[in-house]
Tab-separated table of C-alpha atoms and ligand atoms in Angstrom:
chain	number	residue	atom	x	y	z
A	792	UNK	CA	-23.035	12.633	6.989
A	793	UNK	CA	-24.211	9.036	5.940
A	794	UNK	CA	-26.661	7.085	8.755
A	795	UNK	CA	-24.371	4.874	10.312
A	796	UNK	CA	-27.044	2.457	9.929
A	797	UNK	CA	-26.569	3.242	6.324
A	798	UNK	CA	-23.131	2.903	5.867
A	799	UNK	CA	-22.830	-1.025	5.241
A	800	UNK	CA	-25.637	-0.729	2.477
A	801	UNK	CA	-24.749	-1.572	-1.113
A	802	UNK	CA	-24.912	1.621	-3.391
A	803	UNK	CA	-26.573	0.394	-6.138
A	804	UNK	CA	-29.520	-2.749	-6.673
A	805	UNK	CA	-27.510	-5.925	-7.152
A	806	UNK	CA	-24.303	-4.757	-5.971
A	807	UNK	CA	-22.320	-7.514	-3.677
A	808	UNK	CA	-22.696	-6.029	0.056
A	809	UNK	CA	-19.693	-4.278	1.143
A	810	UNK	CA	-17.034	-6.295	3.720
A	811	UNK	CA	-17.040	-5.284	7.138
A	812	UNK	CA	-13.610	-6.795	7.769
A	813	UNK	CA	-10.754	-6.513	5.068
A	814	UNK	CA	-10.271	-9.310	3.932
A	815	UNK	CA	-6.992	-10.809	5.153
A	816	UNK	CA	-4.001	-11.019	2.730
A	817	UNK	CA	0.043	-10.432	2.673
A	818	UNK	CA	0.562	-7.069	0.597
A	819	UNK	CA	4.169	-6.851	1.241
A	820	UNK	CA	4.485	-5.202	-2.151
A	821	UNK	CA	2.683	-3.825	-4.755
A	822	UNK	CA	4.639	-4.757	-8.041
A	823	UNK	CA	4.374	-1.928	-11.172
A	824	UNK	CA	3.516	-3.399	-14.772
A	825	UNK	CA	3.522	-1.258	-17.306
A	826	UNK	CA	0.833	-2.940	-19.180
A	827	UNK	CA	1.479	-1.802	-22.620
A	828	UNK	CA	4.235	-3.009	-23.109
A	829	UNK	CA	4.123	-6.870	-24.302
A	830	UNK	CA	7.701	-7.881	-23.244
A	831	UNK	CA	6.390	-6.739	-19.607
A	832	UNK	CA	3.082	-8.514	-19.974
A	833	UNK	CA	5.236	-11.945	-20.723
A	834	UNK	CA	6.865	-11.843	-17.603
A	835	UNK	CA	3.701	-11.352	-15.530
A	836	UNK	CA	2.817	-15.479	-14.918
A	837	UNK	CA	6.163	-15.326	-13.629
A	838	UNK	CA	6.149	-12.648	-11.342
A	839	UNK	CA	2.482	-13.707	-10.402
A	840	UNK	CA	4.350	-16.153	-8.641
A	841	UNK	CA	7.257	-13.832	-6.575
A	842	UNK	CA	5.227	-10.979	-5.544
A	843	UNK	CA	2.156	-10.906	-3.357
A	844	UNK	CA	0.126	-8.178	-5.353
A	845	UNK	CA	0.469	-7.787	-9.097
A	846	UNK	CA	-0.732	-3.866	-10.324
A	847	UNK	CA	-0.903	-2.699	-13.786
A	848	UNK	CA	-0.510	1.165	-14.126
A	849	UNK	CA	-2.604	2.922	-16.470
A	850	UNK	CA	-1.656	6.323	-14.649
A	851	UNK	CA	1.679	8.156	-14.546
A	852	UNK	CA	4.646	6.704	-16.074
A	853	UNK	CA	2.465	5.763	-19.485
A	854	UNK	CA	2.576	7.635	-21.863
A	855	UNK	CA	-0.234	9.295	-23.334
A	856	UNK	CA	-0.315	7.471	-26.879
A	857	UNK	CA	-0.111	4.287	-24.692
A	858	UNK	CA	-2.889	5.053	-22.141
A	859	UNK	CA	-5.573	2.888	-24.401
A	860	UNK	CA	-2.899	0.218	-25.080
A	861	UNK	CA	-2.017	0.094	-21.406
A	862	UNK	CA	-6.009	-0.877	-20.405
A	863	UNK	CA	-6.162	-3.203	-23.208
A	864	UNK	CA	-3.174	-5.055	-22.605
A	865	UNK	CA	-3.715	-4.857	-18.307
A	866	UNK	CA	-7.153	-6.636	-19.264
A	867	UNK	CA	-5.645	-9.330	-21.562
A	868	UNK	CA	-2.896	-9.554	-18.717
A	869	UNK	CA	-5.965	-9.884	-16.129
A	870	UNK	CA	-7.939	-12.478	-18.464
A	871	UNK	CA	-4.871	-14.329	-19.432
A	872	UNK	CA	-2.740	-15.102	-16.241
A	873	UNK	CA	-3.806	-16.960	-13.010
A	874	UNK	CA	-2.582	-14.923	-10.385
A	875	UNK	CA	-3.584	-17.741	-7.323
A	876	UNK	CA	-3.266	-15.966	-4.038
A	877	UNK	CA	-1.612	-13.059	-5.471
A	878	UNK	CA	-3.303	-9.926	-5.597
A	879	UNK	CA	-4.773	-8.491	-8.913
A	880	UNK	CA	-4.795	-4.733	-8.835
A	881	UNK	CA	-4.485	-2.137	-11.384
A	882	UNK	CA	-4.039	1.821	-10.899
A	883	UNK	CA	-6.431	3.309	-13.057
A	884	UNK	CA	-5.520	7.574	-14.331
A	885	UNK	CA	-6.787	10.491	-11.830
A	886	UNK	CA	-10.351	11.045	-11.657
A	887	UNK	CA	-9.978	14.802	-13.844
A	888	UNK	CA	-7.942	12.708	-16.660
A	889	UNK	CA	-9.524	12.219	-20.136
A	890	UNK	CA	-8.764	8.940	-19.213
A	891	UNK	CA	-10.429	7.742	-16.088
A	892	UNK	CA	-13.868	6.816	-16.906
A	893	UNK	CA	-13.172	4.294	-19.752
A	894	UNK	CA	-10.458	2.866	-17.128
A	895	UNK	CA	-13.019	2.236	-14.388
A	896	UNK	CA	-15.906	1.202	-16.978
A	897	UNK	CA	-14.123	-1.012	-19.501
A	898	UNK	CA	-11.807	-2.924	-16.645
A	899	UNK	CA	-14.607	-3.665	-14.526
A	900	UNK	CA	-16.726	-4.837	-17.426
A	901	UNK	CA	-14.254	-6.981	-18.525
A	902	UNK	CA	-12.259	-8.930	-15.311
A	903	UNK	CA	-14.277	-6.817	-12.907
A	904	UNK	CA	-14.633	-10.752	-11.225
A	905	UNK	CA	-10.933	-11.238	-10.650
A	906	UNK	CA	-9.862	-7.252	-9.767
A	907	UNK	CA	-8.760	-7.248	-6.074
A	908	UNK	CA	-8.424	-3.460	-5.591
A	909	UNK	CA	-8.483	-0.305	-7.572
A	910	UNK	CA	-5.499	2.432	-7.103
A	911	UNK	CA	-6.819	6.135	-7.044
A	912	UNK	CA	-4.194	8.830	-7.620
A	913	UNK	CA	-4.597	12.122	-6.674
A	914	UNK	CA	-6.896	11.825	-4.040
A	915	UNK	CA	-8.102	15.320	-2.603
A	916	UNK	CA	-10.938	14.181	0.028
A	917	UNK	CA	-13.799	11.829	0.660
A	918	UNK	CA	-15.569	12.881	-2.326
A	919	UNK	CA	-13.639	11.338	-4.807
A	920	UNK	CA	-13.789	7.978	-2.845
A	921	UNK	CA	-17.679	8.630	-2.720
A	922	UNK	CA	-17.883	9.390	-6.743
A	923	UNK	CA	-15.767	5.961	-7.411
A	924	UNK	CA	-17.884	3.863	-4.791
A	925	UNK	CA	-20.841	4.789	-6.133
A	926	UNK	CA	-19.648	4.329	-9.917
A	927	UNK	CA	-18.090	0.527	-9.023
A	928	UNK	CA	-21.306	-0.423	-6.960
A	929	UNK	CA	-23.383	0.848	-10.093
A	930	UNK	CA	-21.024	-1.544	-12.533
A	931	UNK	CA	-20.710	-4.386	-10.236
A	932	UNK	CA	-24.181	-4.508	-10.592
A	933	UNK	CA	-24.605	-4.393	-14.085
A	934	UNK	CA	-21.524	-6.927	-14.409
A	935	UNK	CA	-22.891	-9.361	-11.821
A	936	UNK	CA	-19.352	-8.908	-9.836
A	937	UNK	CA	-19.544	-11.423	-6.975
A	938	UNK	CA	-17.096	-9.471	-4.357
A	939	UNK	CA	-16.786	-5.734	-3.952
A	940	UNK	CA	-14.157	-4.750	-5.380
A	941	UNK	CA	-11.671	-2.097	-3.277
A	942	UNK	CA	-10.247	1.235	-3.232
A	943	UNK	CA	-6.613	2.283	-2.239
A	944	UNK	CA	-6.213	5.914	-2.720
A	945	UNK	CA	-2.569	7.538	-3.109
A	946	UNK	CA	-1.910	9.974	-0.763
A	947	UNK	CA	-0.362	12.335	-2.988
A	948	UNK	CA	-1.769	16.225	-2.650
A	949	UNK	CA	-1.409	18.219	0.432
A	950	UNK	CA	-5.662	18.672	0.192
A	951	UNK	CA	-5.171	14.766	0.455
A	952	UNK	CA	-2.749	15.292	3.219
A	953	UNK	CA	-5.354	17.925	5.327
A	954	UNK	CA	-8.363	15.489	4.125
A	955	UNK	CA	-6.507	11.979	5.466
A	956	UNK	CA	-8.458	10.745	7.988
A	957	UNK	CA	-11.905	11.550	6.299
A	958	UNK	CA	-10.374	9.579	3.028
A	959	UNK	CA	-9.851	6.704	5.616
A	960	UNK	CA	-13.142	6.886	6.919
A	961	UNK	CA	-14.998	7.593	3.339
A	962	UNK	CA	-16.223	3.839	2.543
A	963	UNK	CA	-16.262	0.445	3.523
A	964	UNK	CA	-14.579	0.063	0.205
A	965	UNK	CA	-11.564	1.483	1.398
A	966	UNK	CA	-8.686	-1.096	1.172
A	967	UNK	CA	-5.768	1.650	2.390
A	968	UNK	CA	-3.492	4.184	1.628
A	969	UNK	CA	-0.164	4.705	-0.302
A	970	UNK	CA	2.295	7.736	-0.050
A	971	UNK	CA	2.703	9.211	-3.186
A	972	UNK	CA	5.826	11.181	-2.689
A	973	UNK	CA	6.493	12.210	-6.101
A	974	UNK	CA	3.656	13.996	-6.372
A	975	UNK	CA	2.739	14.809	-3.162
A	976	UNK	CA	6.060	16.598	-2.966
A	977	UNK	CA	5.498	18.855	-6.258
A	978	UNK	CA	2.099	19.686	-4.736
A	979	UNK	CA	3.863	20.911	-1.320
A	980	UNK	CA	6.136	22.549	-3.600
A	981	UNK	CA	8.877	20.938	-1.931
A	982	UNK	CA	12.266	22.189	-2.970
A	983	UNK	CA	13.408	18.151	-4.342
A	984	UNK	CA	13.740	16.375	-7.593
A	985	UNK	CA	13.195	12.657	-6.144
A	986	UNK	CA	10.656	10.070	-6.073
A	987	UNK	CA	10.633	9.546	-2.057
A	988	UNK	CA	13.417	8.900	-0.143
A	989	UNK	CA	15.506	11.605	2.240
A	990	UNK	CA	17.471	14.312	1.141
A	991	UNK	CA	20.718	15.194	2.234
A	992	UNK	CA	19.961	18.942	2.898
A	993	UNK	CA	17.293	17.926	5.112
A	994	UNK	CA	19.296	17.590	8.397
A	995	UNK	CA	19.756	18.855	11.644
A	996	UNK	CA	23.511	20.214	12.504
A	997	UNK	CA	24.944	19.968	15.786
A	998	UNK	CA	25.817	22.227	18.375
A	999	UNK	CA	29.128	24.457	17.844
A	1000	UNK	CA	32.005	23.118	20.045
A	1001	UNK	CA	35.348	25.347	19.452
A	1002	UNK	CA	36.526	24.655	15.856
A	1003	UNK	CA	35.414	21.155	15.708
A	1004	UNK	CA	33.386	20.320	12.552
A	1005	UNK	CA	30.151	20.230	13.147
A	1006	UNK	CA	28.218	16.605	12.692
A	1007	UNK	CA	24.990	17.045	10.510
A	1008	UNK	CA	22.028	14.094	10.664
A	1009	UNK	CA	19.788	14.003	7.957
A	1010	UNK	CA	16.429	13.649	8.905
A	1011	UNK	CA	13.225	11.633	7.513
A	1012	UNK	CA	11.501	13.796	4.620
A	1013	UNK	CA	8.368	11.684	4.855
A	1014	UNK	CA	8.311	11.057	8.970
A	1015	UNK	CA	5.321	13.277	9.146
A	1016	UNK	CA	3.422	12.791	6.139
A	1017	UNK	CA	3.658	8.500	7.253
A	1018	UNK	CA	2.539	9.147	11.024
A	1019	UNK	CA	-0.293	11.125	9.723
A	1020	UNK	CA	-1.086	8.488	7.264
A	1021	UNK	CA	-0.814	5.524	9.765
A	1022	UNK	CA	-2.488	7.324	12.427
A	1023	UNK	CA	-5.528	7.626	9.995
A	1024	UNK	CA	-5.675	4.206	8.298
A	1025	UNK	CA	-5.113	2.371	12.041
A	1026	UNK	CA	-8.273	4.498	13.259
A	1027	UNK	CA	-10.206	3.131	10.545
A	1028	UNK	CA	-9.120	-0.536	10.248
A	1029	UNK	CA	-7.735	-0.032	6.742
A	1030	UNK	CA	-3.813	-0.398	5.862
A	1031	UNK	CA	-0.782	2.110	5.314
A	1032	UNK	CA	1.719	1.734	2.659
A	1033	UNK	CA	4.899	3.223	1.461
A	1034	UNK	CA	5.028	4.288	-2.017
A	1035	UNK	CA	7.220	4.792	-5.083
A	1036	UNK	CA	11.506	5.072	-4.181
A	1037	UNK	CA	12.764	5.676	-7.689
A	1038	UNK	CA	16.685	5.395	-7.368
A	1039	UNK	CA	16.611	1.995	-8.305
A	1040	UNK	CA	20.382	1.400	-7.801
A	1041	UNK	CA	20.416	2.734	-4.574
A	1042	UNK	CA	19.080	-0.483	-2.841
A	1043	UNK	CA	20.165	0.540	0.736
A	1044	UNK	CA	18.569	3.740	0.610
A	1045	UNK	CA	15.816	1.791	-0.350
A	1046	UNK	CA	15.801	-0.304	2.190
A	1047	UNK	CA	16.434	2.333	4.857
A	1048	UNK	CA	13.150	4.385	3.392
A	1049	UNK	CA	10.781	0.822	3.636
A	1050	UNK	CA	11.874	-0.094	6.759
A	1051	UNK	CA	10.890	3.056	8.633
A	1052	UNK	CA	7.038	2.909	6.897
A	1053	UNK	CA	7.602	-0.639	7.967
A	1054	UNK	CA	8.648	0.294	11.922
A	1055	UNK	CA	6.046	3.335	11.929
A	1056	UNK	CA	3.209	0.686	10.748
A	1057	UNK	CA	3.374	0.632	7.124
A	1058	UNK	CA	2.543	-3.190	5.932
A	1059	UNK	CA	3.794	-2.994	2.451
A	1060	UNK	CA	5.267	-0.664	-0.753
A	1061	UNK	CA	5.395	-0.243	-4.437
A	1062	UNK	CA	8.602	-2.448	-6.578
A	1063	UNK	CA	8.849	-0.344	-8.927
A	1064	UNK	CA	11.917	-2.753	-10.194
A	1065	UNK	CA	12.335	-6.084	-9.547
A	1066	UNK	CA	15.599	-5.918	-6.728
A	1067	UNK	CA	12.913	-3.951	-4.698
A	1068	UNK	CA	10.939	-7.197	-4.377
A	1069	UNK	CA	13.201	-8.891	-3.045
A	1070	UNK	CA	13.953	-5.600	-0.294
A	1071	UNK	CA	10.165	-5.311	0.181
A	1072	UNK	CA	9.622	-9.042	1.550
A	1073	UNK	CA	12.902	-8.623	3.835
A	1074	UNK	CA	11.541	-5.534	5.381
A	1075	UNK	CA	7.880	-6.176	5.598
A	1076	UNK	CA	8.435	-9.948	7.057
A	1077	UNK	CA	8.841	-9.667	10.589
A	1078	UNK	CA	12.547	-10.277	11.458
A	1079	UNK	CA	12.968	-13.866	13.112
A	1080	UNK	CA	14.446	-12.874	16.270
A	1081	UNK	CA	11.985	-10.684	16.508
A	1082	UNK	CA	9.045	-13.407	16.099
A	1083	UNK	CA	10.807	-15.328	18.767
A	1084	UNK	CA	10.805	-13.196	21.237
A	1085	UNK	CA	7.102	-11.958	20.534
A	1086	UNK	CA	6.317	-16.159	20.228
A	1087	UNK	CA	8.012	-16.159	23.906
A	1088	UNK	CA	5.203	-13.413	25.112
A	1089	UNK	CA	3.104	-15.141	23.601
A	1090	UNK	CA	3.468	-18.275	25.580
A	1091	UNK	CA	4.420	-16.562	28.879
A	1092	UNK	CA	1.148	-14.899	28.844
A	1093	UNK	CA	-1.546	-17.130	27.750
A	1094	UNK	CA	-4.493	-15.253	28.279
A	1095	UNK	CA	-2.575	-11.452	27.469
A	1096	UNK	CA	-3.287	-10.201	30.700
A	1097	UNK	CA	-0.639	-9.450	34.052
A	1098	UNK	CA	3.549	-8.720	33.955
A	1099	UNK	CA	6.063	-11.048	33.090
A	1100	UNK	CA	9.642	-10.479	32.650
A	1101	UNK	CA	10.925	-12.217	29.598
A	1102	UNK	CA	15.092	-11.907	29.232
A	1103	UNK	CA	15.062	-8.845	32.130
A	1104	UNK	CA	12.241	-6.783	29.967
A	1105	UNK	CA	8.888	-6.156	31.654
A	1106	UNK	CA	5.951	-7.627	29.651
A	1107	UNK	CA	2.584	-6.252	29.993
A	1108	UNK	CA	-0.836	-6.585	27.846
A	1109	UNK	CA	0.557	-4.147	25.971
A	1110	UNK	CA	3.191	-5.877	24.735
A	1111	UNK	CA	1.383	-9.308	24.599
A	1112	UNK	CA	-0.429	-7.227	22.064
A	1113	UNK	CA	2.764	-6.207	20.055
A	1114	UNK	CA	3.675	-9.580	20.262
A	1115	UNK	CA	0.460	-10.745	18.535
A	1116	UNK	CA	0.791	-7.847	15.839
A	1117	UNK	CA	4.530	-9.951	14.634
A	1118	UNK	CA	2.931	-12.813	15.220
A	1119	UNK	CA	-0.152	-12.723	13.309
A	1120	UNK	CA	1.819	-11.248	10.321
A	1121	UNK	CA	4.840	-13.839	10.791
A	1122	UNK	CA	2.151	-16.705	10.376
A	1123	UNK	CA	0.459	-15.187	7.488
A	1124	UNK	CA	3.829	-14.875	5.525
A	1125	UNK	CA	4.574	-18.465	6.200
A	1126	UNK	CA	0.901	-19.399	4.536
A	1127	UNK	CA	3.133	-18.080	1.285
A	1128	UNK	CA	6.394	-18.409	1.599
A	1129	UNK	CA	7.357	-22.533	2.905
A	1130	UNK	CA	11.060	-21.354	3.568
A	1131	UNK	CA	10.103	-18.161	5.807
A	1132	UNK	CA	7.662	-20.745	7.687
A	1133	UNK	CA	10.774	-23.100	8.548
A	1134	UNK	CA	13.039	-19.923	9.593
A	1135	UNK	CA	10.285	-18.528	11.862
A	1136	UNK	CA	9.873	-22.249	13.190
A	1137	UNK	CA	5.905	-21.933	12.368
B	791	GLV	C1	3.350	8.234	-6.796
B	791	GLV	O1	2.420	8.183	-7.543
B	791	GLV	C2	4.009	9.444	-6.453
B	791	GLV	O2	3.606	10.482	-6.995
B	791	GLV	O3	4.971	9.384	-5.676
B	792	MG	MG1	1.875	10.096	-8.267
């Protein structure tokens, strides 16, 4: 294991030192572009402006005799648009593609100054965080890159799964984690044919009683994998996220699946099409009753410490400390979003 004294060190001569604190930024979703396509790439300065982090795939999804059109046109998409305080990330193909290196090497070379985070698929454990730190710290280097630049892996294999928390803790350079369902459920060899979401086999039935028919309640598919996930980025200070829900017309199913990560601690997930934008920044702001009621703990207890009872519900630290979680988030969606700030009264 690395000296902790060690672990804050850049990895290569030149590199910018790693942060000790993410830095802090609204990811409420992490909007697909599929890169190689120009009619996509159009719409981008747009959609710069309606989503709070801007990726373009390179990985799964392209296909192959698109995979070098995809990282030329995500770099002319990178050089081209000014994405403000929206996030610039791209995810680049799985570390044992033909693929991969060119991604990392040529991207970095070429906007490596304005890339906010780098995706990782397929993530099996800490040593494929280790093998892309030390590669980026190498290039930033040799690029004069002025900020590190970060790593979100996709939890997407059950090795990944068994490996979690040691992913979490691999690197300073570790931005978070995404569920890859897709994938992670063909690697489980689950017995689906959906990107994330439930499934309505999946249930528990009730108890007999006579001849009545028996309720069944479908249960969370992904409830485990998510707890395990948050459990693991909270230790480490880094951030969970849903992933991928591919039934794009199903929009309440949608809803239903982001608003669990959201409730479990999940801060944001991919749009994979642009109505889940606008289902991503309804779930993943705070709900405005909700920020009133955490604003009123917030008030009744200035310094966070004692009991209060706040409309018949005992408040404690604890609480207080819930309260600053909504709050905290609440404000930092009102930075973005001017009508949000007026509804939250902020
Ligand atoms: C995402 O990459 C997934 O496999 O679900
Ligand atoms: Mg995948």
């Amino acid at each position: 294991m690395k000296l902790p004294r060690n672990f804050f060190k850049p990895l290569a001569i030149g590199a910018p030192a790693p942060y000790r604190e993410l830095p802090v930024r609204l990811e409420r979703m992490i909007h697909f572009v599929p890169p190689h396509m120009e009619k996509m790439r159009a719409k981008v300065p747009d959609l710069a402006k309606q989503v709070d982090v801007a990726l373009g795939n390179l990985e799964d999804a392209i296909p192959i005799d698109a995979k070098e059109a995809a990282r030329s046109g995500f770099i002319e998409m990178a050089r081209n648009v000014d994405f403000g305080s929206t996030g610039l990330w791209t995810r680049i193909n799985a570390l044992n593609s033909p693929w991969a290196l060119d991604d990392i090497i040529d991207v970095v070379a070429a906007i490596g100054n304005k890339l906010d985070v780098i995706m990782l698929p397929k993530v099996d454990g800490p040593w494929d965080i280790a093998y892309l730190d030390q590669l980026l710290a190498q290039l930033e280097a040799k690029h004069a890159i002025g900020k590190p630049i970060l790593i979100h892996a996709i939890l997407e294999t059950a090795e990944g799964v068994k490996n979690v928390e040691a992913i979490a803790a691999a690197s300073p350079r570790m931005h978070g984690m995404s569920l890859g369902p897709a994938d992670l459920a063909a690697s489980r060899a689950m017995k689906t044919t959906r990107v994330g979401g439930g499934h309505p086999d999946y249930m528990v039935l009730a108890d007999p009683e006579g001849d009545k028919p028996r309720a069944g309640y479908q249960q969370d598919l992904w409830h485990y994998t998510v707890g395990k996930m948050v459990d693991a980025c909270a230790a480490n200070a880094i951030k969970p996220f849903y992933g991928p829900f591919g039934d794009f017309a199903d929009l309440a199913a949608c809803e239903s699946q982001f608003r669990n990560a959201f409730l479990q601690g999940c801060v944001g997930a991919w749009s994979l099409h642009p109505t889940q934008i606008a289902i991503a920044k309804k779930v993943y702001s705070p709900d405005p009753g909700e920020v009133a009621f955490a604003l009123k703990i917030l008030e009744a207890m200035p310094d966070g410490a004692g009991a209060v009872m706040i409309d018949g519900k005992m408040q404690d630290d604890a609480t207080w400390k819930q309260a600053k979680v909504i709050v905290d988030l609440a404000k930092l969606v009102s930075e973005k979003d001017a009508e949000m700030a007026k509804v939250y009264g902020l």
